[in-house]
Structure formats: structure tokens, C-alpha cells
Amino acid sequence: MIMLIASIFALEGFVILNCSALGSFNTPEIKLPDPQPWPSVACSEIELERLRNAYKSNGIEHEIIAKRIQQADQALKNDLEFPPEGGQHNQWYQCDKCQIALKTVDDTHHVCPKCNTVYSGYPYDNVIYSRKHSRLTNDMYACAWAYAITNENQYAQRVRDTLVGYAERYMSYPYHSANMGKKTDKPSASGGHVFEQTLNEASWMHQVCTAYDLVRKSDVFSESDHRAICDDLLMKVYENIAKHKAGKSNWQTYHNSAFMYIGGVLNKVELIRQALEDKENGFYFQMDVSVLPGGMWYENSWGYHFYTLGAVQQIIETARRLGIDLYSIPQVKEMYMVAMDYQMADGTLPRFGDSTTMRIPGWAYESAYHKWKDPLFLSVLPQSPTWDSILYGRKEFKKDSAKEIEFKSMLKEGAGYAILQSNREKGRSSAVLVFSPFGGFHGHFDKLSFVYYAMNKELGYDPGRAVSQAYRLPIHRDWYRATISHNTVLVDRKSQGESDGTSEFFFANSEISYASAYTGKAYPGILHRRLLILRPSFLIVADVLRATDGKDHIFDWMYHNLGEEISSSAVKKSDKAIEGQGFEYISDQKIGISNDLIRATITTGKDRVEVIVNAEENSAILTGFGAGESILHKAPLIFVTRNGKEARFSAVIEPVIGDNDSQIENISFVDNETGGYLITVQLKDGSEEIYAYDPEKKSRLVKGIKTNSGLLCLRRESSGDYVILSD
């Protein structure tokens, strides 16, 4: 977790930016406060006084501040022992054979929990060095706050010794980078000395500069100490970061944050200008080119959205303490707002791109709530006092405020998502259709995929990335990023290309919500249309694929669902290996051929999910288990394969609670005589639902009803009467 310590004190003479056209700012000259205030970047004088008063008080607020002092007391007991060199990226802390994270035996021995291979030396030991550097920094950070609150020099002395120690070592630590699996590998321009990336060293500056800022008035420092910290540490780190201009990236956002911290604590206005105004790297540029319409960070991953938002918050709050208002930039608030609409039925955010399971991180919203007082932000904030709530002076604590959020179906056309929400007496359900722009290094090849949540749990599953950050390993390329791990259609058993999709139509009312999108870019020569229909008790997925190149292709309809077991009468155990990108990561494969309706049952705890796919001659079926949060975590899957110049799939995914019976009898997908398609779902109570789908929206007759809608939704009751659900 990144501590977001920032000022709320409104300095006179704030620089107000003209945000009418971001990217064409008419920015006034940036000046720093004169004389330089103390503190400058860690917090304001008013905020520091709040922390001090809380420490002098009784009750929970005192306990929170006292805990930080206790951390500092423990830090003083720890040896100030610097690693012999810089750290390495956690991506190296993996077994190359088993592709899973290593376990630490001691500083120089690291074991694979599966094959028991023991690794030693570089780069494995250096991952431990990285953790040690972080512990030293955390100890220093705690001591700096302890000094600022208590004014006891023993804490300042520890901060001084740590900072001077790093100043003495920074340039003598060998320069290295994350790409170096061996010390003899050539380092890249993105490397560092204490850490292996300019990204990490930039992030490090938050704690380093905050610590120095809080103690720099202490008499434990000599003039030579200040010179060493300024010239041999902070400015050397600045020079190392500045040599690597990262442009449109989360890296550059952290670079800019570091420039703000270093410039602020050293009173160097030129660094502040660089952080904000660099035309191809600065903060204004970042907001202009890296934030999608609506506020999503372009990498289309909640993990990296909030990771980057951490740097954004550091920049805007440091600027605020220095008299510059960046909150008036529209994209800033949009970055905070956007996740509110994506909360799924279990309260989590959908796992797109290189993400792991996460909820909206309430700790990131304290300064945003203080600025805008938006009740939505209050709904995700911790509902009891925290360090940050004390710092910002928040007194509003409302239990269960998150329940007041109204969840709505929404089309996020610019970001490329259709969010479908259904509120029913037995619990919410949610689904998201993905047609977003490609997200770069942390984006996935997942166009027209979807996720599904019901029964207060995640069902339709996108694994995101491995928890262990296995970016360099084949499993990341061939499974996590690849199309095969997503709920979409695989063509010719190869991953999609870098592409986006286009929304066709969207509709939502209290009974039904649906969305349709298409792409002709994911696979050259293939036009793929997908329709997602969310009903209170089930989800319908319909696909039409057509080869515009006139060739025959293999089309694999894929669905992954969290659970323990999968069963289907249509398959049997097979030792036959299927060739294709990522198929080697599917275990316990069973295959079959069917001309009939295809059914599979996935157990998830005491509940189950019924997956039913329309009948078509010579459909091949595969069931098995794919990798989840690691190669050891297995998630059930079903693939249905059809060959030719075109393919159609219609499926019902039905959650069933406990021992209740399934509602679905059948699903079919046929041509409508007057144009378009008919998707018919027969229910066991004798009723049926008919979805007349025509992406071209031509005028046609459906059961005697004339329509030109993209989707006409009808329900035939057991009495024979038709009820229009939507038109």
C-alpha cells in the first residue's frame, strides 16, 4: 500500500490552471513558496498538528498514531544493515521449470515448492536485497513521522543515518536493470542502483523525500550531511530517472511524482516545471493522452489504474502543498470516479488486463473526498478512523454507506465496456462485455470477452495475471495475456492481434439488460459479433462469426468459471494433446463430439453453474482446468469447437443455488424467416424467451410483431401470450 500523505491547507496565491483544453494549457509561471515552508512535501503544518493532537488524546485516534511510534521504536532496535548491492525484480523469483513463485529458505537459498529445486545467487538473492531495501526505507519512514510528532532526536538520528548511508552507497551500487537474468547481461536505460528500475526508484522517492522533509530541521544533520543527501542521493536519483523518458506510461507518471518530491523538498522549481510541463512526458501530457474517456487509465487494468492513480495523487497533492492546483484538470476527478460504476455483484472489480482480485482501495480516496466531498467517495472510505482520516481531519464515518450506491447498467463506449447489472430479490448479478482499445504492455488479447458475477461470487472468470508477476515466463505470454484464457472465441487456435471493438447497441431496464459489439480487427479476415443478455436468473451469450477471407477456420467458443469440478455427458477422458497457443496449460482434458444440445455442470461450493450451448452437427467439446491465480490454481473450463467459413454459438449460463433445479430446458439459434436470427430459450415451466437479433436493424416480423430493433425480446408465457421485454 502506498501511503498518500498530502496537504489540505489552501495556500494563498494558488496557480489555477486553464483546463478548457487539456494538452493546450496556457500555464502561468510556476513559483515555489518563499520562504520555503516546513514541512514542504510530507504534509502541511496544520495536518502535522492534527497528528500531534491525536497522539496527545485518548481513544482510537491516539492508538493509530501510537502504532506508528511503536513501529519507529521497533525500527530503532533493528540493525541498520545495508545490502551489498541493489535489488532485483520479483519476476525473477520464479521456478523456470514449474513457472511458480519460489519460497525463501534464507537470504541465499530459495526453493520451488513443487519440484524442490533450490536456487541461489544472482538474481534470486537480489530479490531479497530489494525486500531489505524496502524494510530499511519503511523503518526510516516510521522514524521520520515519529520525530515530527514527538520531536525526539533519536528518531531523527536513524533517518539521518539511513539517508547518509544511501548517499554514500547510491552510485557505488552497480547499475543494473530488470532485464538482467545474469550479471553479464547488458543493462537497459530503465535501470537503477538501489532498485532495478527507474520506476521503483521514482516510487522510492515518496518515502525518502517525505522522511527527509520531516527531519531536515533537526540538529542531528551537519552541513556535509545535507550536501551529501542533496547532491549524492536525491539529485543522483533524479539524474538516473530523468535519463529514461518513458512518455505515455505509468512509469513516467511515477517519474513525474519523483521530480515533484525532489523539487519540492530541495526547493528546485525547475524540477517542478519538468514534472508538469514536459511536452512529451509531463503530467499535463499524461492526463491528455493516457486517460481514456470517462477516466480509465489506458492500460485497461484495474491493478494498473489504481497503481498509476497512486502516483497521480502524489503529484496533485505535492503540487497543492506547493501552491499549484491540479485538481481542476477534469481527468483527475474522472480517474477517481470511474471505478464506482464497475463494482460487480460480489463487490470486486472485474479482473481485466494484468490485474489480480481487488476492490476499490478506499485508502486512495481520502484526499479526493476532502477536496470534493462526494458521497460516493465516502462510501468506499474506511468507516473508522485511520492515519489519513486524522491527517485530513475527516469526521464523517457512516456505517454501511456502501449499500447506498445505486448500481446501474452502463455503456462506457470510449473506454470500451458494457456493464450489465441486474438487481433481484435473491441477489445481484453483473456482467461486462469487453471491446476496449488494446492496453499496451499490461493489456490482454481479449476482445469481445466477458466476465459474469452472481450468487455473490465471481463465476465467469478472467484470470488477469499470475499473483507472482510471471511477466517474463511463457505462461504469461501464452496463457494470461493470450486469448485462450478469456471468455471469447479463439480462431485457428492463435491469439488475437492488438485490436479494439465497436459497440452496436445497448439497452437496460428493470427486467433485462443487453449489449452487442463487433470486431473485424482481432483476426484478419474474420468478422465477430457478440451479444450479451443479462436476465435476473441467467446470462445469454450469442456469437456470429463470418470469414470475410472466404477460408475455412477453427472457431473455439470458450468459457472459464471459478469452481471445483466440471462434468458433461458429452465428453470422456482423452490423452490426445490439442495443439495451439496455451493448450498446454489445460489439465484433465476430456473431449467429445456432439450433434445435440451441449450441457456442462460446474460446481462452486454448495452451488453450481449450468452451461448450455446450442446444438449443431459435429460440434467438438473440451472440458478441463486452466491456470488461475497461479499454475497450481485450477479453474474449470469448457470449449465448444465448430469449423467452416462461419460459426454460430448461443449459450445460457445459469447459476443454481444449492439443490434447486435448473430452469433451462433448451436454447437454439436459427435464422428468422424475415431477416436476422432467433435465439430461443425454453424454460422448464413451459414458457420460452425469444430474442430476435439483427445487428443491421432491418425491418422484419417476429411472431407477428413488426420491428427494426437490433434486439426484440419476447417472453411467451405458458398460456401462449407474448410479453415484450424490450424493443
XYZ file of C-alpha atoms in Angstrom, residues 89 122 137 148 198 219 322 413 424 442 470 534 545 547 593 639 646 652 662 685:
20
model
C 12.528 -7.558 -9.833
C 22.010 -13.692 -8.696
C 13.097 2.541 3.927
C 7.840 15.060 13.567
C 13.634 3.916 -12.704
C 20.140 19.475 14.551
C 3.457 23.984 -3.235
C -18.244 3.493 -25.199
C -33.141 -9.218 -7.880
C -0.311 -4.665 -19.497
C 5.339 -14.038 -14.011
C -28.366 -10.441 -18.690
C -18.515 -15.292 -36.797
C -14.849 -15.459 -42.581
C -18.259 -34.867 -30.380
C -14.646 -25.125 -25.126
C -18.895 -19.195 -40.404
C -27.067 -19.948 -21.447
C -32.234 -25.662 -13.293
C -42.102 -24.232 -16.695
